[in-house]
Short mmCIF file of C-alpha atoms in Angstrom, two decimals:
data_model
loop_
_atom_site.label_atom_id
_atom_site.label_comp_id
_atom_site.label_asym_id
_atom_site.label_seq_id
_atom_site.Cartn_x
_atom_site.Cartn_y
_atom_site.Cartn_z
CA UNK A 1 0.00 0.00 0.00
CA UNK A 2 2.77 2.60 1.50
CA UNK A 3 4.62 1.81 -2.33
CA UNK A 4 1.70 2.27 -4.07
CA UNK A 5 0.75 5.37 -2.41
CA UNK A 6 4.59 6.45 -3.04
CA UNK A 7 3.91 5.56 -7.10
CA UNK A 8 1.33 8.07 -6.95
CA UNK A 9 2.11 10.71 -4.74
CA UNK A 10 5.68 10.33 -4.51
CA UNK A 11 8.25 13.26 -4.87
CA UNK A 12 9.86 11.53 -9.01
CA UNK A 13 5.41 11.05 -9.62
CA UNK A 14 4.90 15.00 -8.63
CA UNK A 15 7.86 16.10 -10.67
CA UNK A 16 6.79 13.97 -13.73
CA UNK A 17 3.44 15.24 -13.49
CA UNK A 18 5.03 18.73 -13.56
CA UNK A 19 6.61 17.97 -16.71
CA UNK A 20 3.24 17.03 -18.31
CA UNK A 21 1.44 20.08 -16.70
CA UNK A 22 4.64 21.98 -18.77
CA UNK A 23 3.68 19.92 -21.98
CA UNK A 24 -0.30 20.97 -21.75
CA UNK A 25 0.95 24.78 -21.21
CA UNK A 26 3.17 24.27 -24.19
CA UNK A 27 0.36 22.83 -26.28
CA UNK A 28 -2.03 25.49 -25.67
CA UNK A 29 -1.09 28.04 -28.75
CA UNK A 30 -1.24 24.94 -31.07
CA UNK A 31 -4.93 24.39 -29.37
CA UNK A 32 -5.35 28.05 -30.12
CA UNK A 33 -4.19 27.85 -33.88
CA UNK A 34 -6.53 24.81 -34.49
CA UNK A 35 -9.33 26.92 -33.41
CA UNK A 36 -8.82 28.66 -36.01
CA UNK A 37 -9.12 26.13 -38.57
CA UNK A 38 -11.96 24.28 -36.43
CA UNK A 39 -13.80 26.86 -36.44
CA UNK A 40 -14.26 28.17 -40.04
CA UNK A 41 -15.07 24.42 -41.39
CA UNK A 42 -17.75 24.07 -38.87
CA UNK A 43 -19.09 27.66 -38.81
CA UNK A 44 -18.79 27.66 -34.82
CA UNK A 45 -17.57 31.27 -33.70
CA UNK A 46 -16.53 29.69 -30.18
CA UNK A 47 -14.70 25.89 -30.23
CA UNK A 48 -14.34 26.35 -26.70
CA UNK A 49 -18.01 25.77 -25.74
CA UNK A 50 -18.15 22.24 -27.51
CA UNK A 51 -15.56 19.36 -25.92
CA UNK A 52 -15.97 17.50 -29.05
CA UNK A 53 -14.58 20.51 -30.93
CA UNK A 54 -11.90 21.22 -28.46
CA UNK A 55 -10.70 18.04 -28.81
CA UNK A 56 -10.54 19.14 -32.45
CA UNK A 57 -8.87 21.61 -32.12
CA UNK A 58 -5.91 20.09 -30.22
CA UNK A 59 -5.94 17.21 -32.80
CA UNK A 60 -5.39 19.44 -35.69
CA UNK A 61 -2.59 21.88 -33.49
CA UNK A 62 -0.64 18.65 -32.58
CA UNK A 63 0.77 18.27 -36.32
CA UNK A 64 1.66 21.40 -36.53
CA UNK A 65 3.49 21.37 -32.74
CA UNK A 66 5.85 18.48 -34.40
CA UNK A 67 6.58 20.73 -37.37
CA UNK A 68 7.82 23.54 -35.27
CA UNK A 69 9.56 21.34 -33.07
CA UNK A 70 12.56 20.97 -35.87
CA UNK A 71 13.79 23.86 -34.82
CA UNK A 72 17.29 23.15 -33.32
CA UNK A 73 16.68 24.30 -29.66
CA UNK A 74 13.78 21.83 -29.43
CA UNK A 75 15.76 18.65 -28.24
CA UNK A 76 18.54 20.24 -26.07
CA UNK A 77 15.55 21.89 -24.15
CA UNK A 78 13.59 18.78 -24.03
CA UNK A 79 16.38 16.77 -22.58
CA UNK A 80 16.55 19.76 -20.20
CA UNK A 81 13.55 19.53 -19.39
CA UNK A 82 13.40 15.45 -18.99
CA UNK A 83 16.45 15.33 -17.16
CA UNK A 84 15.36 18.01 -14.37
CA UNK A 85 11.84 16.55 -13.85
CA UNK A 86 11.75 12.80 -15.34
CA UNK A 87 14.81 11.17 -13.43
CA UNK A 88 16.68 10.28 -16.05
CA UNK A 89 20.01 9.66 -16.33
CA UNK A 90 21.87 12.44 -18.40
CA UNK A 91 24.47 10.00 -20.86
CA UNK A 92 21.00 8.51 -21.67
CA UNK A 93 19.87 11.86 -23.39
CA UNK A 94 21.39 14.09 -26.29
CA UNK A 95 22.65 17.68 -25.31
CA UNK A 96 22.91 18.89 -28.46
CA UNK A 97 20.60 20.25 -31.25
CA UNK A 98 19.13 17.36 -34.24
CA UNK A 99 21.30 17.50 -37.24
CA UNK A 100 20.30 14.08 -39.00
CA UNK A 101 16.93 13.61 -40.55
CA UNK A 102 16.01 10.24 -38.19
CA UNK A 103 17.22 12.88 -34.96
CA UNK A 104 14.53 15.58 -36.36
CA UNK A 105 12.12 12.72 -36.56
CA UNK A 106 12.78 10.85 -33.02
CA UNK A 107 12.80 14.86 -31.56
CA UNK A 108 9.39 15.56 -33.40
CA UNK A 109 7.86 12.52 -32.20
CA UNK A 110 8.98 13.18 -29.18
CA UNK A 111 7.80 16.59 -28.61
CA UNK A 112 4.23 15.24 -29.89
CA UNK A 113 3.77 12.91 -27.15
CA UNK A 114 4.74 15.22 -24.71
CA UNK A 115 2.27 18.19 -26.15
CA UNK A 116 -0.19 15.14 -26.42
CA UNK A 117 -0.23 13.78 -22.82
CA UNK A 118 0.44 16.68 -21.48
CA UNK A 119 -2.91 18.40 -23.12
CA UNK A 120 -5.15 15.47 -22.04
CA UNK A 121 -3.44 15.12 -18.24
CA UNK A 122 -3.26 19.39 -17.95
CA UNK A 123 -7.23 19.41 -18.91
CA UNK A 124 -7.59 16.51 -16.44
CA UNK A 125 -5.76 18.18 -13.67
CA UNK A 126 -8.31 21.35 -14.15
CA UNK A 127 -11.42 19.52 -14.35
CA UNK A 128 -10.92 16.29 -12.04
CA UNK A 129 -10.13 17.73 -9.08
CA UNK A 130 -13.21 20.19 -8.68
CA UNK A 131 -15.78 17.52 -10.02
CA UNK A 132 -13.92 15.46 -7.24
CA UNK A 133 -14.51 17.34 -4.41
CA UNK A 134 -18.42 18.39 -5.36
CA UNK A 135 -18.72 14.40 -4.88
CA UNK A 136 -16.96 14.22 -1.31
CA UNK A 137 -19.03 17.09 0.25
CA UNK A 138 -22.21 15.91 -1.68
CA UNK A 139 -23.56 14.61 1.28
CA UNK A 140 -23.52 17.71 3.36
CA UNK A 141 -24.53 20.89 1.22
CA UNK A 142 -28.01 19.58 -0.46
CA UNK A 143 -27.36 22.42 -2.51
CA UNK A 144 -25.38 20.54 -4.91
CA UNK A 145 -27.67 17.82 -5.41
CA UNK A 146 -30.27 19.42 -8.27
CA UNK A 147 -26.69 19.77 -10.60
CA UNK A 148 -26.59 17.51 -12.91
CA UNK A 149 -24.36 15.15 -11.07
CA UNK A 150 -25.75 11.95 -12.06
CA UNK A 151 -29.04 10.56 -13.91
CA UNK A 152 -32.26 11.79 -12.54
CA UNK A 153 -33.69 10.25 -8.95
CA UNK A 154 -30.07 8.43 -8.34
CA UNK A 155 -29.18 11.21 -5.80
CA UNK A 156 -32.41 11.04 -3.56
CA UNK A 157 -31.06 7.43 -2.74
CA UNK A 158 -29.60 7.51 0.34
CA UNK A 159 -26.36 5.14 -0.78
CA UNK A 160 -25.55 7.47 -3.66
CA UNK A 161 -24.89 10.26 -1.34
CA UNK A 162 -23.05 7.52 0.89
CA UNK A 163 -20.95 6.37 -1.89
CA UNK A 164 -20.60 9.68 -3.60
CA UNK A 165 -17.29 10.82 -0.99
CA UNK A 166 -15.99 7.10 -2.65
CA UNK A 167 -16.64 8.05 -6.04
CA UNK A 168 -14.72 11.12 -5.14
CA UNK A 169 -11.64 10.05 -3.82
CA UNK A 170 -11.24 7.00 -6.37
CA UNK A 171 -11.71 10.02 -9.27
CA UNK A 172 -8.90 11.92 -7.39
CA UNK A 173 -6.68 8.16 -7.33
CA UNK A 174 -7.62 8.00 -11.09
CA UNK A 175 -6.24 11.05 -12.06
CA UNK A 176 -2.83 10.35 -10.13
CA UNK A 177 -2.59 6.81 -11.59
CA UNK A 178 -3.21 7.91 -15.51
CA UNK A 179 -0.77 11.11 -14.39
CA UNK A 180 2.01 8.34 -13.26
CA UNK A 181 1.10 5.96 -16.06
CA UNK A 182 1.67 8.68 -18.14
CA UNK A 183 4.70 10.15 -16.80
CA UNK A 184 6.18 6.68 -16.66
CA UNK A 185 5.35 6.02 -20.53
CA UNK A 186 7.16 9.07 -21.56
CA UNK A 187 10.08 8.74 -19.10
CA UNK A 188 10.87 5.01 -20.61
CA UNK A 189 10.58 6.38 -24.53
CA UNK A 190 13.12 9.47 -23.34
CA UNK A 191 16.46 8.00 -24.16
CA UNK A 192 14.83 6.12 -27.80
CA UNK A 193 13.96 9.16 -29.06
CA UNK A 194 15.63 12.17 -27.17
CA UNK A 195 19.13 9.60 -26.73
CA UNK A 196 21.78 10.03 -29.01
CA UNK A 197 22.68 8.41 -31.94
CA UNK A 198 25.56 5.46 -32.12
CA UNK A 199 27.55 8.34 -33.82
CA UNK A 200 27.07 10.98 -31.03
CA UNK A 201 28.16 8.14 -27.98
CA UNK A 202 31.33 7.49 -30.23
CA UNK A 203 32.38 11.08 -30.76
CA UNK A 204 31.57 11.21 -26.96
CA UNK A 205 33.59 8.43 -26.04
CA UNK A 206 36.16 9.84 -28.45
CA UNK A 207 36.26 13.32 -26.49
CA UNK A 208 36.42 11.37 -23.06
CA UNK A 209 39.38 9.12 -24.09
CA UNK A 210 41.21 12.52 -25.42
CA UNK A 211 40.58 14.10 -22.07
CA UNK A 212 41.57 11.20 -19.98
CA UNK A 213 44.72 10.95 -21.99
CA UNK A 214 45.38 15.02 -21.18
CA UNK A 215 45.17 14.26 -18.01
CA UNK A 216 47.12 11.44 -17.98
CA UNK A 217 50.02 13.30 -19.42
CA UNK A 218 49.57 16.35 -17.05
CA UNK A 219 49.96 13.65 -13.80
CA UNK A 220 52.97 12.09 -15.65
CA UNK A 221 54.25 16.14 -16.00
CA UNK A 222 53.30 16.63 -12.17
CA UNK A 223 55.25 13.07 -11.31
CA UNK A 224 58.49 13.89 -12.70
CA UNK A 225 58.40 17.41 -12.18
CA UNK A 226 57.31 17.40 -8.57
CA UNK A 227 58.71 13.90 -7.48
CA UNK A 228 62.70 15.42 -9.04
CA UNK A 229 62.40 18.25 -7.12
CA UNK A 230 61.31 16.87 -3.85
CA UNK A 231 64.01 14.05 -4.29
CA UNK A 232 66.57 16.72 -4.87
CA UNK A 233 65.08 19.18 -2.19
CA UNK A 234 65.59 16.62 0.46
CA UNK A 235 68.76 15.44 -0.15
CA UNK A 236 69.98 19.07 -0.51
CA UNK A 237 68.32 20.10 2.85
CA UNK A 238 69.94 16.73 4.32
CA UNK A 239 73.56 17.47 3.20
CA UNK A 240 72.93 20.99 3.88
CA UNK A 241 71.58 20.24 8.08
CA UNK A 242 75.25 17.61 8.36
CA UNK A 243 77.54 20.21 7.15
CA UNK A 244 75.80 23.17 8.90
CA UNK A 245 78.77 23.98 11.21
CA UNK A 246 81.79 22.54 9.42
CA UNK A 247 81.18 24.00 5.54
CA UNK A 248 78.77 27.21 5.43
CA UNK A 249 80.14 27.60 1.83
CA UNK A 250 78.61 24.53 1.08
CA UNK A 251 75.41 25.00 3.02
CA UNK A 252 75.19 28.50 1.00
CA UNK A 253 75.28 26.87 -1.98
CA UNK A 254 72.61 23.78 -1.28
CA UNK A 255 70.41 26.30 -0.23
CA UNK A 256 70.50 28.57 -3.28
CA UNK A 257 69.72 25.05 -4.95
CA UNK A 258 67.11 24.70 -3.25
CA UNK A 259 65.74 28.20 -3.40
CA UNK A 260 66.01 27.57 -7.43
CA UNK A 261 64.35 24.30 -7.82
CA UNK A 262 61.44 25.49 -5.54
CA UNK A 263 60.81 28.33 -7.79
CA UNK A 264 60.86 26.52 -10.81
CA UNK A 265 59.16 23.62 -9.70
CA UNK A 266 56.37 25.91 -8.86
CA UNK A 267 56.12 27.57 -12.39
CA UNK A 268 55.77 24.36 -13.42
CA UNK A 269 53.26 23.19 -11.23
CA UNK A 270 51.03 26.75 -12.21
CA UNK A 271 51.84 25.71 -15.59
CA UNK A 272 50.23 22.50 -15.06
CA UNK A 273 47.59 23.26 -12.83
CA UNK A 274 46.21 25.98 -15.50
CA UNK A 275 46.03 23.47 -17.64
CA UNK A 276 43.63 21.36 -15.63
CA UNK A 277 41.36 24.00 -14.80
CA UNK A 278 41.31 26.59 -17.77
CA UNK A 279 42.00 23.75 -20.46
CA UNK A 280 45.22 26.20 -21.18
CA UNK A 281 47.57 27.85 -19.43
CA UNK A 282 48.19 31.38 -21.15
CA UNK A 283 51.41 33.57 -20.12
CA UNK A 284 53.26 30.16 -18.06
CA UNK A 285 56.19 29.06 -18.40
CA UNK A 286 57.00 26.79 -21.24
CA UNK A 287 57.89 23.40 -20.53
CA UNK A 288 61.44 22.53 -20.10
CA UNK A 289 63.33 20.94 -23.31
CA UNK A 290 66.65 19.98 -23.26
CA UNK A 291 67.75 22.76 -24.73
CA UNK A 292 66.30 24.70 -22.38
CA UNK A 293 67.36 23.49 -19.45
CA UNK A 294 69.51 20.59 -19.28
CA UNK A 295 72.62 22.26 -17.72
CA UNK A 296 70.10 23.94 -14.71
CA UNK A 297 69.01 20.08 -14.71
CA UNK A 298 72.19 18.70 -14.21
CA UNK A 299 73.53 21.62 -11.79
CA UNK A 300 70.75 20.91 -9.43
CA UNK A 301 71.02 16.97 -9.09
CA UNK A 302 74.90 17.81 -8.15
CA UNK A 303 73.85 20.36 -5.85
CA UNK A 304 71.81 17.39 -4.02
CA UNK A 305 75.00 15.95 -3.36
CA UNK A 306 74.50 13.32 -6.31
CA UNK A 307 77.76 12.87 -8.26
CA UNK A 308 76.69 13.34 -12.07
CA UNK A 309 78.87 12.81 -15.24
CA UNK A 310 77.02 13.69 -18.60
CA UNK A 311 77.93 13.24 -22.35
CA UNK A 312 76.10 15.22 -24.97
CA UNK A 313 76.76 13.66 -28.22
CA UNK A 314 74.42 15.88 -30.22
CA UNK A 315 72.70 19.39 -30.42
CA UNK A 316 69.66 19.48 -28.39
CA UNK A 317 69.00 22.86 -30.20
CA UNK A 318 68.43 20.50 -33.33
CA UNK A 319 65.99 18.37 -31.75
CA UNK A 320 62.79 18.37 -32.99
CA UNK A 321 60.64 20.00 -29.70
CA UNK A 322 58.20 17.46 -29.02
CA UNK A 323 61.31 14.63 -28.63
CA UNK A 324 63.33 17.23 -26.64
CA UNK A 325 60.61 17.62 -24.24
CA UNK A 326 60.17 14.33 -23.67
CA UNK A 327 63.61 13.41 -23.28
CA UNK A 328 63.90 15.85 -20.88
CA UNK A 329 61.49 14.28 -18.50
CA UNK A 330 62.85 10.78 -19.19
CA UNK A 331 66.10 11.86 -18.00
CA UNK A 332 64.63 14.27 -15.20
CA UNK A 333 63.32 10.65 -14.03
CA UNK A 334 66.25 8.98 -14.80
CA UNK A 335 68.21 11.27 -12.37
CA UNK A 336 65.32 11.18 -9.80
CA UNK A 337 65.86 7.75 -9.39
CA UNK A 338 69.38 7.68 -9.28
CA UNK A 339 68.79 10.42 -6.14
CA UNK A 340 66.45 7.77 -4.49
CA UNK A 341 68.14 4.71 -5.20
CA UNK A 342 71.72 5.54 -5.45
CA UNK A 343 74.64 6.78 -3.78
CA UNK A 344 77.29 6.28 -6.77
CA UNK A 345 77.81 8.65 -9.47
CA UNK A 346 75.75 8.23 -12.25
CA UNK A 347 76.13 8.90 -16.13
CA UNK A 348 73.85 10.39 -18.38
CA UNK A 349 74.74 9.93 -22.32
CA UNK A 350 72.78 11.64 -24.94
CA UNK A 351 73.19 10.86 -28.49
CA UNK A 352 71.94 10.47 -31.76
CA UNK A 353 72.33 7.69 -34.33
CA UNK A 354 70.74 6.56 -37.36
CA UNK A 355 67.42 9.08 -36.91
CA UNK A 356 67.23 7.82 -33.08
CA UNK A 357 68.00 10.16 -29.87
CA UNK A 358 69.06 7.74 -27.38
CA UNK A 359 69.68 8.42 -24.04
CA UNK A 360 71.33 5.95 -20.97
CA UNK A 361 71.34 6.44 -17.38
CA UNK A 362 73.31 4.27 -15.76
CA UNK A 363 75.08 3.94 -12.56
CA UNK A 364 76.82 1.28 -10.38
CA UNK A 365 74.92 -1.25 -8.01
CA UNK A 366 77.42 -1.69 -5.62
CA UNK A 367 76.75 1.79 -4.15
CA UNK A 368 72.97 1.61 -3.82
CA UNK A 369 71.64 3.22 -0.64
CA UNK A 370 67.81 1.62 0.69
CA UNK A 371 65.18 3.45 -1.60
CA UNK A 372 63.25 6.20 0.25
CA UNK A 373 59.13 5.60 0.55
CA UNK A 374 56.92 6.28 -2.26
CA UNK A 375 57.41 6.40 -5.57
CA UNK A 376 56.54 3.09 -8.37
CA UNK A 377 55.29 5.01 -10.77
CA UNK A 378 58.17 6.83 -12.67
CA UNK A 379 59.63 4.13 -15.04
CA UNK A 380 56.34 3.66 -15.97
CA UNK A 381 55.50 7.18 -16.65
CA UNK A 382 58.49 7.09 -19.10
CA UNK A 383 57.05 4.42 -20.57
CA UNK A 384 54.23 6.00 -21.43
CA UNK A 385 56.07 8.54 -23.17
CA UNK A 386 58.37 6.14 -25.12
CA UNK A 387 55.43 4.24 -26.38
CA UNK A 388 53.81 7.62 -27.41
CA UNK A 389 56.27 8.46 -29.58
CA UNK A 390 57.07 4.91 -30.59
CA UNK A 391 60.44 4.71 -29.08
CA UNK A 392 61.82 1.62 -26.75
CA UNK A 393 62.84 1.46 -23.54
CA UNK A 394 64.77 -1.22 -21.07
CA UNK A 395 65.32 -0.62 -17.70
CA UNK A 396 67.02 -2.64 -14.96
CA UNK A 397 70.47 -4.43 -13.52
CA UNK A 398 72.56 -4.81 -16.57
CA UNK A 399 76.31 -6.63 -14.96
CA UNK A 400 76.99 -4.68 -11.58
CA UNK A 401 75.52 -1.53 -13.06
CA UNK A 402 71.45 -0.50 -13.01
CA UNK A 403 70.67 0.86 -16.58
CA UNK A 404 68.19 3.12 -18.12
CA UNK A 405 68.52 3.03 -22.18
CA UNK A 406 65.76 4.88 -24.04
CA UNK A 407 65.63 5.32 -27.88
CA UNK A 408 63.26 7.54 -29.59
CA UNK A 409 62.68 8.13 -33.06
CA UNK A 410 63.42 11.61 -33.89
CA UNK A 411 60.63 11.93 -36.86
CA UNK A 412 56.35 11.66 -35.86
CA UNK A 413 55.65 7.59 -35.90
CA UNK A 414 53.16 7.28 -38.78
CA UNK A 415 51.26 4.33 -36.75
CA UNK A 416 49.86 3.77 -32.82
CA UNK A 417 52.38 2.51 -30.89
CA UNK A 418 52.59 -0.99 -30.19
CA UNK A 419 52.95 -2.19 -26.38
CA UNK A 420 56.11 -1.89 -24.38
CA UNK A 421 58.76 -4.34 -25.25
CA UNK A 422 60.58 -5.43 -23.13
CA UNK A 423 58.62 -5.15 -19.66
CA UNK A 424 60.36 -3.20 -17.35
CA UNK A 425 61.93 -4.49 -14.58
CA UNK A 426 60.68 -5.16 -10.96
CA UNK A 427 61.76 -2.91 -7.88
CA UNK A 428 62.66 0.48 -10.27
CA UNK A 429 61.10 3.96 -9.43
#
């Protein structure tokens, strides 16, 4: 009973009935217009005063309600409209305006029903209820017993004025079930003819896989970005707190390391940041190539107190600047992991050969120190760049020696990238 009652009355049965109230106020200057033509052909001046003409007249507007509603606004207005008041789910419906003949179609049959139902339940709503309540208080105001209520002599019985509060209430239950049968029909045909087309879910999916994969590359910018600078950071403040009192010099100089990679870390986090809420990040920083700022790079890792020997075997001013960038970051997390994993000096070697940049970190395993907390995910972020740009990548003990080789082709690969080969190896940052 309590669910029933709830199917009626219920908060989603009161907002669909809304929405139809909203379709019989829509239909009402296409009720108007058929009065018009009504009229004339059966030489009534007033439609209004006959039902049978009424009805008429809102047969003949609803054709010309689904010609107006190819206008583009209709369906994103609809959907609106359905999604607000019918409870439906909003991937189910289209946002955007009809462009294909079938969308006009689905949209004008669409807004038919609704104009349709809506006209019937919004005449019901105006006329039901008072009818209703004549019959509930029939039995105490005799006034209202000479209207023409029922057929003649039926009200002088004494259990037609008993059963007439019945009759009054199951009218008022009538109207509430045919306004949530209603409401129920129209919220089921929703998505099949507001719902978009197979070619409107792909170019959604489409838009959601590019976004996902923005923001996949901003967290793999905010991982080696933030993660080198907070590797470097700490073992420059460490260095910096043992040597307080025995080299200031030195303690000068970690400090003004760290003072730099603070500030740029943070342009590039603003950088990054902008991106994720603007969609672009006008007047920041650019981000770092290795022409840019290799050197700074490399000055700041041996500030940490990380010995650091590096071989440039090409121009990185003749790099194309999508490669450059990347390389950058791969050996940014090269060198981070060196400062967590490493106490030994390490090598960097960039070179080109045969159309390939390659690029090796490498250092000795002898020397390891125990890896800090955290961390796991950089090897794989420069995976993810490799395979982007259709490079390889190996990474782990190679003799006594932990290597990082990377080679990346320095022209656009003219097909997706495959998946990484060889898989990395276990226990790397």
């Amino acid at each position: 009973m309590t669910r029933a009652l709830w199917l009626l009355f219920g908060g989603r049965a009161r907002r669909r009935w809304i929405h139809l109230i909203l379709g019989g106020a829509l239909a009402m200057p296409y009720v108007l217009v058929g009065s018009l033509i009504v009229g004339p052909l059966t030489g009534v001046d007033d439609v209004f005063r006959s039902l049978p003409l009424q009805l008429g007249s809102f047969a003949v507007g609803l054709p010309i309600a689904a010609v107006t509603s190819l206008f583009p606004l209709t369906r994103p207005l609809e959907s609106a409209a359905v999604r607000a008041l019918c409870g439906i789910d909003a991937d189910s419906l289209a946002h955007g305006p009809a462009r294909t003949r079938a969308e006009r179609a689905r949209t004008a049959a669409w807004f038919t029903l609704h104009l349709g139902f809506g006209g019937i339940l919004a005449g019901m709503s105006l006329a039901v209820p008072p009818f209703a309540v004549v019959l509930i208080v029939l039995p105490l105001f005799a006034g209202l017993r000479p209207r023409p209520l029922a057929p003649p002599h039926v009200l002088d019985h004494v259990w037609a004025l008993a059963l007439s509060p019945v009759a009054g209430l199951a009218t008022l239950l009538a109207l509430a079930a045919c306004a949530a049968g209603c409401g129920a029909l129209l919220a089921r045909w929703a998505p099949a003819l507001l719902g978009p087309t197979p070619e409107d879910r792909l170019a959604a999916a489409e838009a959601r896989a590019a976004d996902l994969a923005v923001r996949n590359r901003l967290a793999r910018e905010l991982h080696d970005s933030v993660g080198h600078a907070l590797s470097a950071v700490t073992l420059q403040a460490s260095a910096a707190r043992r040597l307080l009192d025995s080299d200031p010099e030195f303690v000068r100089e970690a400090l003004a390391a760290i003072e730099e990679t603070t500030r740029r870390t943070v342009g590039e986090l603003d950088a990054v940041l902008g991106v994720l809420r603007d969609g672009d990040a006008p007047g920041t920083a650019p981000a770092p190539t290795l022409e840019s700022d290799l050197d700074g790079l490399l000055r700041r890792t041996r500030a940490a107190g990380q010995p650091v020997t590096a071989t440039v075997g090409t121009d990185p001013a003749a790099l194309p600047p999508l490669v450059s960038r990347e390389a950058y970051r791969i050996v940014q997390e090269g060198l981070s992991n060196a400062l967590k994993h490493a106490g030994s000096p390490v090598a960097v070697r960039i070179t080109t050969d045969a159309g390939h940049l390659e690029i090796a970190v490498e250092n000795p395993l002898g020397a390891a120190r125990a890896p800090r907390p955290g961390g796991g995910h950089g090897l794989r972020g420069i995976a993810d760049r490799v395979r982007l740009l259709g490079g390889t990548v190996r990474a782990g003990p190679s003799e006594d020696s932990w290597r990082l080789a990377v080679r990346l082709p320095l022209t656009t690969p003219t097909t997706p990238p495959g998946p990484l080969t060889p898989p990395l190896s276990k226990g790397s940052a």
